[in-house]
Amino acid sequence: MPQTSISSKIINKPHSLGFVSANKQQYSELFRDALSKNIKSAAQRRGCAVSAVHENTLDPYAHSLDNLLEGSVCGLIWHGATRAAIPPTALVDRRLPIVLVQPSEPGLLASVHVAPGPGIAEAVEHLAHLGHREILWLGLERNGRVRHPRRREAFWRASSSFEVSGREWFVAGNWPEETQFVDVRISRYRALLGEQLLLPPFTTAVICEDDALSVALVQTLSERKIRVPEEVSVIGVDDLQAGGGMPNLSSVDHMLRELGSRAVDMALRLSSGSPNGLLREVIPSRLVVRESTWRCRWTTEK
C-alpha cells in the first residue's frame, strides 16, 4: 500500500492562516507587533483570517502545526523559528504549507526574509555623497558576542565599495533584551553611552545597528552639546523608531509591510497545492532619508 504524505491528509481547509512569532530574544516587541499587524492586514485584504498562537504557549510551533494537521487552518507563517524549534514533522514533509519569516538559516522550509545589506549600502552611499569620509558603525556587544553580525558585515562591505573610512565601536555591558519595552531599552542605552561613548576623531557620521540605539545616541549627543545633524549625522536600522526622536531619524526600512504581504501570498499559494520546491523570496531593505543627516561640516565650511 503506497504511503500517504502528511500534507495530503489536510482536508476541508478553511481560509485561515496560523501565525507564530516566538523568538523574543532576537526581535523587539516593536518589530514583532509591526510584523503581526502587517500579516493580519495582508490576509484581510485577501479575505483570509489569521489565527495567532500566543508566544507563551508551550511549544507554540508544534501547537500551530497540530492546528494545521487537524484542519483548523490552511497554512502557517512562522516568524523567528530556529531549526531546533521547528517540529520534526514539518521537516519530514516539506510540502506542508508552512512559510518561515526571517529564518535563522536558509533551506529549512519555504521562506521570506528581508536582506539588510541593500539598505545599509544605501546609507553608506548617502553619507558618502554628503561628503562624509569617516563613518562609524555603533553596535552592542556582550561577552564578545555582537548582536547583529549580518548588519555589521553589510556595513563593512559597503564601506569598502564606496571608499569611505569605516570604523566600529561597541557598547559593552549588560544591554537590555529585546523583550523589554522600547522606552526602557532607550533609557538603558543612554546610560551605557553616557558612561562609555567616546567618538573617534574626525567622525562626522554614525550608523547605529537599530533605531532604539540611534535615538539614545542622538539624546546623548544633545546632552554633550553636539548637534545632530549639523555636526554629526545619524542613521538607524529597522525604521521602527523613525518618529521617536528629534530630528526625525533617517533609517534603513526593513520593509515589514512587504514582508507580511509576501509571507501571506506564499502561504496561500502553498495551501492551494502549488509546489513548494523550498520557495525562497528575498526583499531588499531600503534607506528612508529624513532629518538626521546633513552635509559633512568640513565639506560645508570649505
Short mmCIF file of C-alpha atoms in Angstrom, two decimals:
data_model
loop_
_atom_site.label_atom_id
_atom_site.label_comp_id
_atom_site.label_asym_id
_atom_site.label_seq_id
_atom_site.Cartn_x
_atom_site.Cartn_y
_atom_site.Cartn_z
CA MET A 1 0.00 0.00 0.00
CA PRO A 2 1.57 3.35 -1.02
CA GLN A 3 2.47 5.74 1.74
CA THR A 4 0.43 8.89 2.10
CA SER A 5 2.24 12.13 2.84
CA ILE A 6 1.25 14.15 5.85
CA SER A 7 0.39 17.10 3.61
CA SER A 8 -2.19 15.05 1.69
CA LYS A 9 -4.12 14.41 4.91
CA ILE A 10 -5.03 18.08 5.38
CA ILE A 11 -8.64 18.23 4.22
CA ASN A 12 -11.54 20.67 4.48
CA LYS A 13 -9.10 23.51 4.93
CA PRO A 14 -10.66 26.82 5.99
CA HIS A 15 -9.47 30.12 4.57
CA SER A 16 -7.48 30.92 7.70
CA LEU A 17 -3.74 31.07 8.40
CA GLY A 18 -1.94 30.26 11.62
CA PHE A 19 0.78 32.64 12.81
CA VAL A 20 3.51 32.26 15.44
CA SER A 21 6.18 34.79 16.45
CA ALA A 22 8.04 33.39 19.43
CA ASN A 23 11.69 34.49 19.23
CA LYS A 24 11.55 37.23 21.85
CA GLN A 25 15.30 37.22 22.42
CA GLN A 26 16.24 38.35 18.91
CA TYR A 27 13.35 40.58 17.84
CA SER A 28 11.97 43.60 19.65
CA GLU A 29 8.33 43.92 20.59
CA LEU A 30 8.02 46.76 18.05
CA PHE A 31 9.29 44.53 15.25
CA ARG A 32 7.05 41.61 16.18
CA ASP A 33 3.97 43.79 16.69
CA ALA A 34 4.50 45.58 13.37
CA LEU A 35 5.04 42.30 11.53
CA SER A 36 1.93 40.77 13.11
CA LYS A 37 -0.22 43.76 12.11
CA ASN A 38 1.09 43.68 8.54
CA ILE A 39 0.44 39.95 8.20
CA LYS A 40 -3.12 40.36 9.50
CA SER A 41 -3.74 43.34 7.18
CA ALA A 42 -2.37 41.46 4.17
CA ALA A 43 -4.52 38.43 4.98
CA GLN A 44 -7.62 40.58 5.45
CA ARG A 45 -7.10 42.19 2.04
CA ARG A 46 -7.19 38.68 0.59
CA GLY A 47 -10.33 37.69 2.50
CA CYS A 48 -8.40 35.49 4.90
CA ALA A 49 -8.33 35.36 8.70
CA VAL A 50 -5.23 34.92 10.88
CA SER A 51 -5.20 32.76 14.00
CA ALA A 52 -2.21 33.65 16.16
CA VAL A 53 -0.78 31.20 18.68
CA HIS A 54 0.33 33.08 21.79
CA GLU A 55 4.09 33.17 22.24
CA ASN A 56 3.76 31.89 25.82
CA THR A 57 2.03 28.72 24.67
CA LEU A 58 4.08 25.62 25.44
CA ASP A 59 5.88 24.75 22.17
CA PRO A 60 3.87 27.20 20.03
CA TYR A 61 5.23 25.91 16.71
CA ALA A 62 4.13 22.33 17.47
CA HIS A 63 0.76 23.63 18.68
CA SER A 64 0.18 25.54 15.45
CA LEU A 65 1.28 22.52 13.40
CA ASP A 66 -1.37 20.46 15.19
CA ASN A 67 -3.92 23.08 14.13
CA LEU A 68 -2.79 22.69 10.53
CA LEU A 69 -2.92 18.89 10.56
CA GLU A 70 -6.35 18.97 12.22
CA GLY A 71 -7.66 21.28 9.50
CA SER A 72 -8.23 24.34 11.69
CA VAL A 73 -6.05 26.47 9.40
CA CYS A 74 -4.98 26.14 5.78
CA GLY A 75 -1.38 27.28 6.19
CA LEU A 76 1.19 28.53 8.70
CA ILE A 77 3.50 31.53 8.96
CA TRP A 78 6.31 31.12 11.48
CA HIS A 79 8.50 34.05 12.47
CA GLY A 80 11.81 33.60 14.25
CA ALA A 81 11.75 29.79 14.21
CA THR A 82 15.17 28.22 14.69
CA ARG A 83 15.98 24.73 13.42
CA ALA A 84 15.72 23.41 16.97
CA ALA A 85 12.25 24.94 17.42
CA ILE A 86 10.78 23.51 14.20
CA PRO A 87 8.85 20.26 14.83
CA PRO A 88 10.50 17.30 13.02
CA THR A 89 7.21 16.55 11.26
CA ALA A 90 7.44 19.84 9.36
CA LEU A 91 10.91 18.98 8.10
CA VAL A 92 9.91 15.42 7.10
CA ASP A 93 7.12 16.50 4.75
CA ARG A 94 8.27 19.79 3.25
CA ARG A 95 5.15 20.04 1.11
CA LEU A 96 3.25 21.30 4.12
CA PRO A 97 2.06 24.91 3.58
CA ILE A 98 4.48 26.48 6.07
CA VAL A 99 6.38 29.73 5.47
CA LEU A 100 9.27 30.91 7.61
CA VAL A 101 9.72 34.67 8.04
CA GLN A 102 13.27 35.85 8.75
CA PRO A 103 14.53 32.24 9.14
CA SER A 104 17.61 31.58 11.25
CA GLU A 105 19.14 29.68 8.33
CA PRO A 106 18.12 29.18 4.68
CA GLY A 107 16.83 25.97 3.18
CA LEU A 108 14.75 24.65 6.08
CA LEU A 109 11.32 25.40 4.61
CA ALA A 110 9.76 27.91 2.25
CA SER A 111 10.81 31.36 3.45
CA VAL A 112 10.62 35.12 3.06
CA HIS A 113 13.20 37.43 4.54
CA VAL A 114 14.49 40.98 4.30
CA ALA A 115 18.15 41.45 3.42
CA PRO A 116 19.71 44.29 5.47
CA GLY A 117 22.62 44.73 3.07
CA PRO A 118 21.00 46.84 0.32
CA GLY A 119 19.59 49.43 2.73
CA ILE A 120 22.83 49.69 4.71
CA ALA A 121 24.73 50.12 1.44
CA GLU A 122 22.33 52.94 0.53
CA ALA A 123 23.01 54.53 3.92
CA VAL A 124 26.78 54.47 3.39
CA GLU A 125 26.38 55.78 -0.17
CA HIS A 126 24.09 58.58 1.04
CA LEU A 127 26.59 59.69 3.68
CA ALA A 128 29.49 59.49 1.21
CA HIS A 129 27.51 61.67 -1.21
CA LEU A 130 27.11 64.22 1.60
CA GLY A 131 30.89 64.37 1.93
CA HIS A 132 31.37 62.13 4.98
CA ARG A 133 34.62 60.17 4.79
CA GLU A 134 34.77 58.81 8.36
CA ILE A 135 31.69 56.71 9.17
CA LEU A 136 31.28 54.89 12.47
CA TRP A 137 29.26 51.70 12.99
CA LEU A 138 27.79 51.74 16.50
CA GLY A 139 26.58 48.44 17.93
CA LEU A 140 26.12 46.36 21.06
CA GLU A 141 28.42 43.65 22.34
CA ARG A 142 28.22 41.35 25.34
CA ASN A 143 30.75 38.70 26.32
CA GLY A 144 32.36 39.01 22.92
CA ARG A 145 29.06 38.47 21.08
CA VAL A 146 27.92 41.08 18.58
CA ARG A 147 24.14 41.41 18.50
CA HIS A 148 23.64 41.99 14.75
CA PRO A 149 26.57 40.43 12.87
CA ARG A 150 24.86 40.47 9.45
CA ARG A 151 24.18 44.17 9.66
CA ARG A 152 27.76 44.79 10.73
CA GLU A 153 29.12 42.74 7.82
CA ALA A 154 26.92 44.68 5.39
CA PHE A 155 28.36 47.95 6.72
CA TRP A 156 31.94 46.84 6.13
CA ARG A 157 31.15 45.64 2.61
CA ALA A 158 29.52 48.96 1.79
CA SER A 159 32.38 50.97 3.33
CA SER A 160 34.80 49.20 1.02
CA SER A 161 32.56 49.66 -2.03
CA PHE A 162 32.13 53.41 -1.55
CA GLU A 163 35.71 54.07 -0.44
CA VAL A 164 34.94 55.59 2.94
CA SER A 165 36.91 55.01 6.11
CA GLY A 166 34.74 52.72 8.18
CA ARG A 167 35.18 52.32 11.91
CA GLU A 168 33.24 50.48 14.56
CA TRP A 169 32.59 50.92 18.24
CA PHE A 170 30.53 48.69 20.51
CA VAL A 171 28.67 49.45 23.68
CA ALA A 172 29.78 46.78 26.13
CA GLY A 173 27.91 45.56 29.15
CA ASN A 174 24.57 44.16 30.19
CA TRP A 175 22.45 45.76 27.49
CA PRO A 176 18.69 45.15 27.69
CA GLU A 177 16.98 42.25 25.97
CA GLU A 178 14.70 42.85 23.00
CA THR A 179 11.79 41.72 25.18
CA GLN A 180 11.88 44.95 27.17
CA PHE A 181 9.76 47.93 26.19
CA VAL A 182 11.50 50.29 23.82
CA ASP A 183 11.48 53.22 26.29
CA VAL A 184 13.28 51.02 28.82
CA ARG A 185 15.83 49.97 26.22
CA ILE A 186 16.48 53.54 25.09
CA SER A 187 16.96 54.63 28.70
CA ARG A 188 19.44 51.81 29.30
CA TYR A 189 21.30 52.57 26.08
CA ARG A 190 21.59 56.21 27.13
CA ALA A 191 23.10 55.17 30.45
CA LEU A 192 25.65 52.93 28.72
CA LEU A 193 26.50 55.57 26.13
CA GLY A 194 26.84 58.20 28.83
CA GLU A 195 29.41 56.02 30.57
CA GLN A 196 31.33 54.78 27.54
CA LEU A 197 30.83 56.86 24.41
CA LEU A 198 33.97 58.45 23.01
CA LEU A 199 33.62 59.27 19.32
CA PRO A 200 36.83 58.66 17.35
CA PRO A 201 38.46 61.81 15.95
CA PHE A 202 37.07 63.10 12.64
CA THR A 203 33.87 61.05 12.93
CA THR A 204 31.08 63.05 11.31
CA ALA A 205 28.55 60.28 10.70
CA VAL A 206 27.29 57.27 12.66
CA ILE A 207 25.16 54.32 11.57
CA CYS A 208 23.61 52.53 14.55
CA GLU A 209 22.59 48.89 14.41
CA ASP A 210 18.98 49.68 15.33
CA ASP A 211 16.70 52.67 15.78
CA ALA A 212 16.46 52.48 19.57
CA LEU A 213 20.24 52.81 19.83
CA SER A 214 20.12 55.69 17.33
CA VAL A 215 17.57 57.59 19.42
CA ALA A 216 19.71 57.05 22.53
CA LEU A 217 22.78 58.30 20.65
CA VAL A 218 21.02 61.47 19.46
CA GLN A 219 19.90 62.19 23.03
CA THR A 220 23.39 61.53 24.42
CA LEU A 221 25.00 63.81 21.83
CA SER A 222 22.45 66.52 22.63
CA GLU A 223 23.40 66.33 26.30
CA ARG A 224 27.01 66.90 25.23
CA LYS A 225 26.01 69.92 23.11
CA ILE A 226 26.79 68.08 19.87
CA ARG A 227 24.18 68.89 17.25
CA VAL A 228 22.51 66.31 15.01
CA PRO A 229 22.72 66.54 12.03
CA GLU A 230 24.76 69.76 11.82
CA GLU A 231 27.83 68.26 13.50
CA VAL A 232 27.14 64.52 13.38
CA SER A 233 24.79 62.70 11.01
CA VAL A 234 22.97 59.66 12.44
CA ILE A 235 21.20 56.79 10.66
CA GLY A 236 19.35 53.89 12.28
CA VAL A 237 18.46 50.40 11.08
CA ASP A 238 14.92 48.89 11.17
CA ASP A 239 12.82 52.10 10.80
CA LEU A 240 10.75 51.31 13.88
CA GLN A 241 11.58 54.49 15.79
CA ALA A 242 11.63 56.98 12.94
CA GLY A 243 9.36 59.38 14.80
CA GLY A 244 10.87 58.66 18.19
CA GLY A 245 13.49 61.37 18.22
CA MET A 246 14.26 64.91 17.23
CA PRO A 247 15.24 65.34 14.48
CA ASN A 248 13.19 62.68 12.70
CA LEU A 249 15.50 59.74 12.17
CA SER A 250 16.79 58.58 8.81
CA SER A 251 16.71 54.79 8.89
CA VAL A 252 17.04 51.57 6.91
CA ASP A 253 13.49 50.32 6.39
CA HIS A 254 13.06 46.56 6.93
CA MET A 255 10.02 46.57 4.66
CA LEU A 256 7.68 44.89 7.15
CA ARG A 257 4.59 45.70 5.09
CA GLU A 258 6.10 43.95 2.08
CA LEU A 259 7.38 41.14 4.30
CA GLY A 260 3.90 40.45 5.67
CA SER A 261 2.30 40.62 2.24
CA ARG A 262 4.79 38.22 0.65
CA ALA A 263 4.50 35.74 3.52
CA VAL A 264 0.70 35.64 3.26
CA ASP A 265 0.80 35.24 -0.52
CA MET A 266 3.31 32.39 -0.27
CA ALA A 267 1.36 30.58 2.46
CA LEU A 268 -1.89 30.80 0.49
CA ARG A 269 -0.13 29.70 -2.68
CA LEU A 270 1.27 26.64 -0.93
CA SER A 271 -2.07 25.85 0.71
CA SER A 272 -3.74 25.78 -2.71
CA GLY A 273 -1.43 22.98 -3.80
CA SER A 274 1.30 24.90 -5.60
CA PRO A 275 4.61 23.02 -5.49
CA ASN A 276 6.87 24.10 -2.68
CA GLY A 277 10.32 23.47 -4.03
CA LEU A 278 11.66 25.30 -0.97
CA LEU A 279 10.45 28.67 -2.23
CA ARG A 280 12.66 31.49 -1.03
CA GLU A 281 11.97 35.19 -1.51
CA VAL A 282 14.41 37.92 -0.54
CA ILE A 283 13.22 41.51 -0.08
CA PRO A 284 15.90 44.22 -0.23
CA SER A 285 15.83 46.77 2.58
CA ARG A 286 15.99 50.46 1.64
CA LEU A 287 17.10 53.73 3.16
CA VAL A 288 14.47 56.30 4.16
CA VAL A 289 16.08 59.75 4.37
CA ARG A 290 14.55 62.17 6.87
CA GLU A 291 16.13 64.89 9.01
CA SER A 292 19.07 63.32 10.85
CA THR A 293 21.66 63.54 8.07
CA TRP A 294 23.40 66.60 6.64
CA ARG A 295 26.43 67.52 4.59
CA CYS A 296 29.75 66.95 6.34
CA ARG A 297 30.51 70.15 8.22
CA TRP A 298 34.10 70.24 6.94
CA THR A 299 32.86 69.99 3.36
CA THR A 300 30.37 72.79 4.03
CA GLU A 301 32.98 75.03 5.60
CA LYS A 302 35.33 74.86 2.59
#
